Structure formats: structure tokens, C-alpha cells
């Protein structure tokens, strides 16, 4: 195994806690996935293998934008109080327009019932649309959420980390180790492990992603986000796993009790580059404006 260490400036700072209500109340849980496919060329391999990992990761979002559309599978796993909950999603995403359509499958409930319909999510710059949201929302209506107003910037709230935001986070890499080459679904990939800084990523992000990432930089209890990223020989991101941490708040009746920390592991897999992506945002009349029950 080839191991090389690369460091850059920057550090983490404590920020205001993110409420657990985000990912738990909106999606009744959180996201583990699969994927594969695609090609490579010799010149791309030489470029990726020879470049500084910080440069490769910093360019990953731009490379995806050039690639256009892709198929995506997502997984988000939340661990809190000894309980693990997993949500999975699948769909397509266009990195040029930063818009996508995913179907998110919720886990079974505590009694083992598995009769919940998947939630359809439309991702757009600064907005998340959800259908089959439940909790009092009519079946034919969409819920629209301003992601720049969310304390986590929609990195975990919807049960799916926006694919472009996941790639843009790599612009904030400050400490990276190159772990060498491996194979993912028949494709040669280069594995990078490191820590991204949310503030750094927000400053370096594209204008469409900057608002949401800036919100996340203020909302998470830790700016530092550990990650594992796998890029193919053309520099395209094939898989990335982020580990987010936030405080759930102090427990009632225990004076001096520190806020419990919740860990969310979000995994994105990309394949089928060049796939057509069609996203039509709902009309205003189709968006629900009433009260949403948190249950």
C-alpha cells in the first residue's frame, strides 16, 4: 500500500449545535449504498497518479460538472444512543445544473412494518423538494425547504447529501493521505483519506453551493469532516463517504451533562456518467404551505 501524507492550513472550531430534529423528524432516520461502471484512459491515469492529492480533490467538483449527468446511490446511517438507523436513496443528478431526482427509502419501523412509500426528492441549488413526506402533507403536494436556512445546509436533513455538496466539501480538504489504488465495481480508483473543513469548503464552493455549505459551517458542532474519497483515472469522483458530527442537546434533568454527540455517515456512489437527467420543479400551486407535523 502506498501511503503519502499531505497537509494544508486550517483547523476546526466549535459552532452552535445542530438540532436532532433535522434528520430524524424530516426523514424518520438517516443513510449505506452501491454502484459502479465507467471507463478510463492512460493520460487520465498519469495525471491523477502524479498530481498532489489536494489538487485532485480540489478539482473533483469541476470534473463532475464537465461530466454532466450521472446515476447515484446514496446511503446515510445515523448512530445515536446505541441505535443505528439507515436510509437509502437512488436516482440521477446533473452536476452542470446541480439538480437531481432521487427516491429515498425509509427503514422499517420498530415493529418491523415496511409499508411506507418512498419519498421522492428533487434537489436544486438552495432548495430541497419532497413528495410523500407524510406527517399531514397531502399526497399530491410537495414540501419545499430552503437549504440555506437549514442548520446543516441539507448535508443530512433530507436523508441524502446533495451530490454536488458532497463533491464541493472536498475543496475544504486540509489533511489528506493517499491510500493507493484499488478497484470499485470493476473500475480502477485512487483512494484518498482526509479531513475537510466546512468553512474552507464554503469559501471555495461554487456560488450555487456556497449558501448551504456556509449554513452547515455554522450549524455543525465540528467544522472538521473526516472523509474517504475514491476517484477514477479521469479524476471523476466515484465514491465518497463523509462522517458528520453534531450535538443533540443536553439531557433534561442532568445538570452539567454534556450534549450527546450524534454521528451521521453519508455515502455517495456515482456511476453511469453521461446519463440523461430530467428534473421539473413543482409549480407553486403544488407546494404545500400548511403546518407539518413532526411525527
mmCIF file of C-alpha atoms in Angstrom:
data_model
loop_
_atom_site.group_PDB
_atom_site.id
_atom_site.type_symbol
_atom_site.label_atom_id
_atom_site.label_comp_id
_atom_site.label_asym_id
_atom_site.label_seq_id
_atom_site.Cartn_x
_atom_site.Cartn_y
_atom_site.Cartn_z
ATOM 1 C CA UNK A 1 0.000 0.000 0.000
ATOM 2 C CA UNK A 2 1.217 3.467 -0.876
ATOM 3 C CA UNK A 3 0.690 5.965 1.918
ATOM 4 C CA UNK A 4 1.583 9.632 1.494
ATOM 5 C CA UNK A 5 0.644 12.448 3.865
ATOM 6 C CA UNK A 6 -0.315 15.928 2.646
ATOM 7 C CA UNK A 7 -1.159 18.818 4.952
ATOM 8 C CA UNK A 8 -2.518 22.290 4.454
ATOM 9 C CA UNK A 9 -3.505 25.074 6.807
ATOM 10 C CA UNK A 10 -6.801 25.480 8.645
ATOM 11 C CA UNK A 11 -8.472 23.989 11.697
ATOM 12 C CA UNK A 12 -11.791 23.140 13.308
ATOM 13 C CA UNK A 13 -13.716 25.333 15.719
ATOM 14 C CA UNK A 14 -16.765 24.673 17.840
ATOM 15 C CA UNK A 15 -20.014 26.054 16.411
ATOM 16 C CA UNK A 16 -23.592 26.115 17.603
ATOM 17 C CA UNK A 17 -25.230 22.706 17.915
ATOM 18 C CA UNK A 18 -27.396 21.201 15.197
ATOM 19 C CA UNK A 19 -30.832 20.077 16.391
ATOM 20 C CA UNK A 20 -31.549 16.360 16.067
ATOM 21 C CA UNK A 21 -34.979 17.254 14.660
ATOM 22 C CA UNK A 22 -33.412 17.829 11.241
ATOM 23 C CA UNK A 23 -32.593 14.351 10.047
ATOM 24 C CA UNK A 24 -34.764 12.416 12.497
ATOM 25 C CA UNK A 25 -38.031 14.379 12.137
ATOM 26 C CA UNK A 26 -37.830 15.103 8.420
ATOM 27 C CA UNK A 27 -36.906 11.609 7.298
ATOM 28 C CA UNK A 28 -37.585 9.446 10.367
ATOM 29 C CA UNK A 29 -33.973 8.289 10.267
ATOM 30 C CA UNK A 30 -30.798 8.627 8.309
ATOM 31 C CA UNK A 31 -28.474 6.860 5.113
ATOM 32 C CA UNK A 32 -25.344 2.631 3.125
ATOM 33 C CA UNK A 33 -25.332 2.203 -0.942
ATOM 34 C CA UNK A 34 -23.688 0.510 -4.040
ATOM 35 C CA UNK A 35 -22.770 1.459 -7.644
ATOM 36 C CA UNK A 36 -20.251 1.055 -10.478
ATOM 37 C CA UNK A 37 -19.492 1.385 -14.161
ATOM 38 C CA UNK A 38 -17.454 3.696 -16.400
ATOM 39 C CA UNK A 39 -14.169 3.886 -18.243
ATOM 40 C CA UNK A 40 -10.718 5.480 -18.061
ATOM 41 C CA UNK A 41 -7.748 6.399 -20.204
ATOM 42 C CA UNK A 42 -3.982 6.285 -19.823
ATOM 43 C CA UNK A 43 -3.421 10.022 -19.845
ATOM 44 C CA UNK A 44 -6.008 10.490 -17.118
ATOM 45 C CA UNK A 45 -4.298 7.842 -15.025
ATOM 46 C CA UNK A 46 -0.921 9.544 -15.285
ATOM 47 C CA UNK A 47 -2.435 12.907 -14.359
ATOM 48 C CA UNK A 48 -4.298 11.670 -11.286
ATOM 49 C CA UNK A 49 -1.484 9.478 -10.017
ATOM 50 C CA UNK A 50 1.142 12.185 -10.395
ATOM 51 C CA UNK A 51 -0.738 15.191 -9.001
ATOM 52 C CA UNK A 52 -0.887 16.386 -5.408
ATOM 53 C CA UNK A 53 -3.943 14.856 -3.707
ATOM 54 C CA UNK A 54 -5.081 18.296 -2.544
ATOM 55 C CA UNK A 55 -5.158 19.440 -6.168
ATOM 56 C CA UNK A 56 -7.027 16.337 -7.335
ATOM 57 C CA UNK A 57 -9.672 16.659 -4.623
ATOM 58 C CA UNK A 58 -9.999 20.401 -5.108
ATOM 59 C CA UNK A 59 -10.789 19.837 -8.782
ATOM 60 C CA UNK A 60 -13.242 16.938 -8.262
ATOM 61 C CA UNK A 61 -16.405 19.063 -8.313
ATOM 62 C CA UNK A 62 -15.316 20.776 -11.534
ATOM 63 C CA UNK A 63 -14.567 17.449 -13.207
ATOM 64 C CA UNK A 64 -18.053 16.216 -12.331
ATOM 65 C CA UNK A 65 -19.578 19.374 -13.789
ATOM 66 C CA UNK A 66 -17.771 18.643 -17.048
ATOM 67 C CA UNK A 67 -19.052 15.049 -16.972
ATOM 68 C CA UNK A 68 -22.653 16.263 -16.695
ATOM 69 C CA UNK A 69 -25.220 13.709 -15.556
ATOM 70 C CA UNK A 70 -24.667 10.549 -13.546
ATOM 71 C CA UNK A 71 -26.593 7.856 -11.740
ATOM 72 C CA UNK A 72 -26.293 7.959 -7.979
ATOM 73 C CA UNK A 73 -26.876 5.740 -4.983
ATOM 74 C CA UNK A 74 -26.849 7.159 -1.509
ATOM 75 C CA UNK A 75 -26.781 5.829 1.998
ATOM 76 C CA UNK A 76 -26.967 7.610 5.332
ATOM 77 C CA UNK A 77 -26.515 5.949 8.696
ATOM 78 C CA UNK A 78 -27.202 7.684 11.981
ATOM 79 C CA UNK A 79 -25.918 6.430 15.320
ATOM 80 C CA UNK A 80 -27.361 7.946 18.496
ATOM 81 C CA UNK A 81 -27.810 6.435 21.941
ATOM 82 C CA UNK A 82 -26.791 2.979 20.736
ATOM 83 C CA UNK A 83 -29.385 2.976 17.941
ATOM 84 C CA UNK A 84 -28.491 2.876 14.248
ATOM 85 C CA UNK A 85 -30.910 3.923 11.521
ATOM 86 C CA UNK A 86 -30.181 3.704 7.789
ATOM 87 C CA UNK A 87 -31.879 5.410 4.820
ATOM 88 C CA UNK A 88 -31.068 4.610 1.188
ATOM 89 C CA UNK A 89 -31.625 6.562 -1.993
ATOM 90 C CA UNK A 90 -31.220 6.104 -5.735
ATOM 91 C CA UNK A 91 -31.656 8.316 -8.788
ATOM 92 C CA UNK A 92 -29.869 10.673 -11.167
ATOM 93 C CA UNK A 93 -28.081 14.004 -10.771
ATOM 94 C CA UNK A 94 -26.843 16.639 -13.222
ATOM 95 C CA UNK A 95 -23.684 18.313 -11.956
ATOM 96 C CA UNK A 96 -23.913 21.079 -14.545
ATOM 97 C CA UNK A 97 -27.262 22.369 -13.324
ATOM 98 C CA UNK A 98 -26.824 20.974 -9.781
ATOM 99 C CA UNK A 99 -30.248 19.388 -9.993
ATOM 100 C CA UNK A 100 -31.294 15.825 -9.369
ATOM 101 C CA UNK A 101 -34.134 13.431 -8.647
ATOM 102 C CA UNK A 102 -33.803 10.708 -6.028
ATOM 103 C CA UNK A 103 -36.124 8.156 -4.481
ATOM 104 C CA UNK A 104 -35.406 7.770 -0.773
ATOM 105 C CA UNK A 105 -36.407 4.574 1.045
ATOM 106 C CA UNK A 106 -37.025 4.807 4.779
ATOM 107 C CA UNK A 107 -36.143 1.955 7.129
ATOM 108 C CA UNK A 108 -38.740 -0.307 8.676
ATOM 109 C CA UNK A 109 -40.268 0.897 11.922
ATOM 110 C CA UNK A 110 -39.662 -0.596 15.338
ATOM 111 C CA UNK A 111 -42.467 -3.132 14.825
ATOM 112 C CA UNK A 112 -40.967 -4.323 11.563
ATOM 113 C CA UNK A 113 -43.621 -2.739 9.350
ATOM 114 C CA UNK A 114 -42.361 -1.816 5.902
ATOM 115 C CA UNK A 115 -45.380 -0.155 4.306
ATOM 116 C CA UNK A 116 -44.028 3.374 3.937
ATOM 117 C CA UNK A 117 -43.883 4.732 0.434
ATOM 118 C CA UNK A 118 -40.515 6.054 -0.768
ATOM 119 C CA UNK A 119 -40.016 9.806 -0.564
ATOM 120 C CA UNK A 120 -39.307 11.486 -3.903
ATOM 121 C CA UNK A 121 -36.715 14.248 -3.534
ATOM 122 C CA UNK A 122 -35.841 16.925 -6.066
ATOM 123 C CA UNK A 123 -32.506 18.625 -5.449
ATOM 124 C CA UNK A 124 -31.855 22.137 -6.756
ATOM 125 C CA UNK A 125 -29.459 24.949 -5.826
ATOM 126 C CA UNK A 126 -30.640 26.289 -2.480
ATOM 127 C CA UNK A 127 -33.750 24.114 -2.318
ATOM 128 C CA UNK A 128 -34.993 20.620 -1.492
ATOM 129 C CA UNK A 129 -38.428 19.402 -2.636
ATOM 130 C CA UNK A 130 -40.010 16.304 -1.077
ATOM 131 C CA UNK A 131 -43.133 14.354 -2.038
ATOM 132 C CA UNK A 132 -44.783 11.626 0.051
ATOM 133 C CA UNK A 133 -43.364 13.477 3.027
ATOM 134 C CA UNK A 134 -46.269 12.294 5.200
ATOM 135 C CA UNK A 135 -46.976 13.902 8.596
ATOM 136 C CA UNK A 136 -50.130 15.629 7.368
ATOM 137 C CA UNK A 137 -48.916 16.660 3.908
ATOM 138 C CA UNK A 138 -51.470 15.781 1.158
ATOM 139 C CA UNK A 139 -50.350 13.026 -1.208
ATOM 140 C CA UNK A 140 -50.389 15.307 -4.242
ATOM 141 C CA UNK A 141 -48.355 18.100 -2.640
ATOM 142 C CA UNK A 142 -44.648 18.833 -2.391
ATOM 143 C CA UNK A 143 -42.778 20.273 0.582
ATOM 144 C CA UNK A 144 -40.147 22.886 -0.275
ATOM 145 C CA UNK A 145 -37.218 23.545 2.075
ATOM 146 C CA UNK A 146 -34.750 26.408 1.762
ATOM 147 C CA UNK A 147 -31.450 24.583 2.294
ATOM 148 C CA UNK A 148 -29.566 27.794 3.045
ATOM 149 C CA UNK A 149 -31.802 28.200 6.111
ATOM 150 C CA UNK A 150 -31.106 24.706 7.465
ATOM 151 C CA UNK A 151 -28.517 24.427 10.231
ATOM 152 C CA UNK A 152 -26.858 21.569 8.340
ATOM 153 C CA UNK A 153 -27.243 23.027 4.836
ATOM 154 C CA UNK A 154 -29.092 19.811 3.815
ATOM 155 C CA UNK A 155 -25.981 17.705 4.275
ATOM 156 C CA UNK A 156 -28.063 15.319 6.424
ATOM 157 C CA UNK A 157 -31.621 16.690 6.824
ATOM 158 C CA UNK A 158 -33.163 15.065 3.757
ATOM 159 C CA UNK A 159 -31.531 11.686 4.377
ATOM 160 C CA UNK A 160 -29.355 12.369 1.307
ATOM 161 C CA UNK A 161 -26.284 14.564 0.998
ATOM 162 C CA UNK A 162 -26.644 16.642 -2.175
ATOM 163 C CA UNK A 163 -24.114 15.067 -4.609
ATOM 164 C CA UNK A 164 -22.591 18.403 -5.624
ATOM 165 C CA UNK A 165 -22.303 19.497 -1.994
ATOM 166 C CA UNK A 166 -20.545 16.206 -1.241
ATOM 167 C CA UNK A 167 -18.029 16.935 -4.003
ATOM 168 C CA UNK A 168 -17.679 20.598 -3.027
ATOM 169 C CA UNK A 169 -16.788 19.533 0.513
ATOM 170 C CA UNK A 170 -13.562 18.077 -0.870
ATOM 171 C CA UNK A 171 -12.468 21.626 -1.728
ATOM 172 C CA UNK A 172 -12.095 22.058 2.016
ATOM 173 C CA UNK A 173 -9.606 19.197 2.410
ATOM 174 C CA UNK A 174 -6.769 20.269 4.691
ATOM 175 C CA UNK A 175 -5.156 16.983 5.707
ATOM 176 C CA UNK A 176 -5.072 14.182 3.137
ATOM 177 C CA UNK A 177 -3.476 10.739 2.949
ATOM 178 C CA UNK A 178 -3.187 8.914 -0.383
ATOM 179 C CA UNK A 179 -4.021 5.276 0.338
ATOM 180 C CA UNK A 180 -3.172 3.917 -3.105
ATOM 181 C CA UNK A 181 -5.143 2.248 -5.912
ATOM 182 C CA UNK A 182 -7.981 -0.233 -5.593
ATOM 183 C CA UNK A 183 -10.931 -1.467 -7.638
ATOM 184 C CA UNK A 184 -14.539 -0.363 -7.278
ATOM 185 C CA UNK A 185 -17.199 -2.207 -9.314
ATOM 186 C CA UNK A 186 -14.584 -3.105 -11.942
ATOM 187 C CA UNK A 187 -13.146 0.420 -12.165
ATOM 188 C CA UNK A 188 -9.648 1.382 -11.019
ATOM 189 C CA UNK A 189 -9.903 4.112 -8.398
ATOM 190 C CA UNK A 190 -7.497 6.163 -6.298
ATOM 191 C CA UNK A 191 -8.329 6.255 -2.599
ATOM 192 C CA UNK A 192 -7.823 9.455 -0.589
ATOM 193 C CA UNK A 193 -8.488 9.751 3.128
ATOM 194 C CA UNK A 194 -8.567 13.047 4.938
ATOM 195 C CA UNK A 195 -10.431 15.740 6.802
ATOM 196 C CA UNK A 196 -12.395 18.570 5.190
ATOM 197 C CA UNK A 197 -13.045 21.906 6.876
ATOM 198 C CA UNK A 198 -16.600 23.200 6.380
ATOM 199 C CA UNK A 199 -15.614 26.874 6.470
ATOM 200 C CA UNK A 200 -12.837 26.337 3.935
ATOM 201 C CA UNK A 201 -15.162 24.343 1.683
ATOM 202 C CA UNK A 202 -17.846 27.060 1.845
ATOM 203 C CA UNK A 203 -15.369 29.760 0.831
ATOM 204 C CA UNK A 204 -14.107 27.698 -2.126
ATOM 205 C CA UNK A 205 -17.506 26.370 -3.271
ATOM 206 C CA UNK A 206 -19.398 27.397 -6.376
ATOM 207 C CA UNK A 207 -21.962 30.196 -5.864
ATOM 208 C CA UNK A 208 -24.836 27.682 -6.056
ATOM 209 C CA UNK A 209 -23.437 25.602 -3.170
ATOM 210 C CA UNK A 210 -21.923 28.344 -1.041
ATOM 211 C CA UNK A 211 -25.077 29.304 0.870
ATOM 212 C CA UNK A 212 -25.874 25.769 2.025
ATOM 213 C CA UNK A 213 -22.275 24.976 2.984
ATOM 214 C CA UNK A 214 -21.977 28.270 4.857
ATOM 215 C CA UNK A 215 -25.086 27.319 6.844
ATOM 216 C CA UNK A 216 -23.544 23.923 7.630
ATOM 217 C CA UNK A 217 -20.318 25.578 8.786
ATOM 218 C CA UNK A 218 -22.361 27.470 11.396
ATOM 219 C CA UNK A 219 -24.621 24.598 12.380
ATOM 220 C CA UNK A 220 -22.411 21.576 12.975
ATOM 221 C CA UNK A 221 -20.660 21.131 16.311
ATOM 222 C CA UNK A 222 -17.435 20.355 14.432
ATOM 223 C CA UNK A 223 -16.095 22.038 11.318
ATOM 224 C CA UNK A 224 -13.857 19.024 10.679
ATOM 225 C CA UNK A 225 -15.500 16.359 8.478
ATOM 226 C CA UNK A 226 -13.473 13.129 8.009
ATOM 227 C CA UNK A 227 -13.871 11.564 4.552
ATOM 228 C CA UNK A 228 -12.807 8.744 2.260
ATOM 229 C CA UNK A 229 -12.910 9.614 -1.449
ATOM 230 C CA UNK A 230 -12.368 7.353 -4.458
ATOM 231 C CA UNK A 231 -11.660 8.934 -7.852
ATOM 232 C CA UNK A 232 -11.218 7.120 -11.144
ATOM 233 C CA UNK A 233 -8.296 7.635 -13.505
ATOM 234 C CA UNK A 234 -10.044 10.564 -15.169
ATOM 235 C CA UNK A 235 -10.412 12.374 -11.860
ATOM 236 C CA UNK A 236 -14.156 11.686 -11.540
ATOM 237 C CA UNK A 237 -15.473 11.077 -8.048
ATOM 238 C CA UNK A 238 -16.848 7.530 -7.868
ATOM 239 C CA UNK A 239 -17.455 7.161 -4.156
ATOM 240 C CA UNK A 240 -17.201 9.425 -1.130
ATOM 241 C CA UNK A 241 -18.025 8.777 2.497
ATOM 242 C CA UNK A 242 -18.335 11.670 4.962
ATOM 243 C CA UNK A 243 -18.666 11.416 8.735
ATOM 244 C CA UNK A 244 -20.617 14.330 10.199
ATOM 245 C CA UNK A 245 -20.930 15.057 13.917
ATOM 246 C CA UNK A 246 -23.363 17.284 15.764
ATOM 247 C CA UNK A 247 -24.678 17.718 19.298
ATOM 248 C CA UNK A 248 -28.191 16.532 20.167
ATOM 249 C CA UNK A 249 -28.581 18.832 23.186
ATOM 250 C CA UNK A 250 -28.253 18.229 26.882
ATOM 251 C CA UNK A 251 -30.470 15.667 28.515
ATOM 252 C CA UNK A 252 -33.201 17.065 30.748
ATOM 253 C CA UNK A 253 -32.778 16.710 34.453
ATOM 254 C CA UNK A 254 -28.999 16.150 34.325
ATOM 255 C CA UNK A 255 -27.377 19.381 35.250
ATOM 256 C CA UNK A 256 -23.888 19.676 33.821
ATOM 257 C CA UNK A 257 -24.489 16.836 31.370
ATOM 258 C CA UNK A 258 -22.639 17.446 28.116
ATOM 259 C CA UNK A 259 -24.629 17.356 24.895
ATOM 260 C CA UNK A 260 -24.720 13.884 23.387
ATOM 261 C CA UNK A 261 -22.926 13.667 20.059
ATOM 262 C CA UNK A 262 -24.654 12.165 17.053
ATOM 263 C CA UNK A 263 -22.636 10.719 14.181
ATOM 264 C CA UNK A 264 -24.019 10.573 10.651
ATOM 265 C CA UNK A 265 -22.148 8.610 7.994
ATOM 266 C CA UNK A 266 -23.190 9.620 4.477
ATOM 267 C CA UNK A 267 -22.061 7.622 1.447
ATOM 268 C CA UNK A 268 -22.461 8.628 -2.212
ATOM 269 C CA UNK A 269 -21.705 6.368 -5.172
ATOM 270 C CA UNK A 270 -21.643 7.686 -8.757
ATOM 271 C CA UNK A 271 -21.729 5.689 -11.983
ATOM 272 C CA UNK A 272 -23.296 5.745 -15.436
ATOM 273 C CA UNK A 273 -21.733 9.090 -16.326
ATOM 274 C CA UNK A 274 -23.495 10.788 -19.215
ATOM 275 C CA UNK A 275 -26.907 9.539 -18.079
ATOM 276 C CA UNK A 276 -29.774 11.864 -19.062
ATOM 277 C CA UNK A 277 -31.254 13.776 -16.135
ATOM 278 C CA UNK A 278 -34.702 15.373 -16.274
ATOM 279 C CA UNK A 279 -35.878 17.425 -13.324
ATOM 280 C CA UNK A 280 -39.067 19.516 -13.428
ATOM 281 C CA UNK A 281 -39.590 21.573 -10.296
ATOM 282 C CA UNK A 282 -43.152 21.738 -8.906
ATOM 283 C CA UNK A 283 -45.421 24.674 -9.686
ATOM 284 C CA UNK A 284 -46.227 26.989 -6.790
ATOM 285 C CA UNK A 285 -49.772 25.579 -6.621
ATOM 286 C CA UNK A 286 -48.321 22.106 -5.996
ATOM 287 C CA UNK A 287 -46.272 23.159 -2.960
ATOM 288 C CA UNK A 288 -47.762 22.582 0.487
ATOM 289 C CA UNK A 289 -47.737 25.674 2.701
ATOM 290 C CA UNK A 290 -49.554 24.317 5.758
ATOM 291 C CA UNK A 291 -48.140 23.107 9.048
ATOM 292 C CA UNK A 292 -46.075 19.931 9.014
ATOM 293 C CA UNK A 293 -46.398 17.575 11.973
ATOM 294 C CA UNK A 294 -43.077 16.352 13.362
ATOM 295 C CA UNK A 295 -44.073 12.779 13.832
#
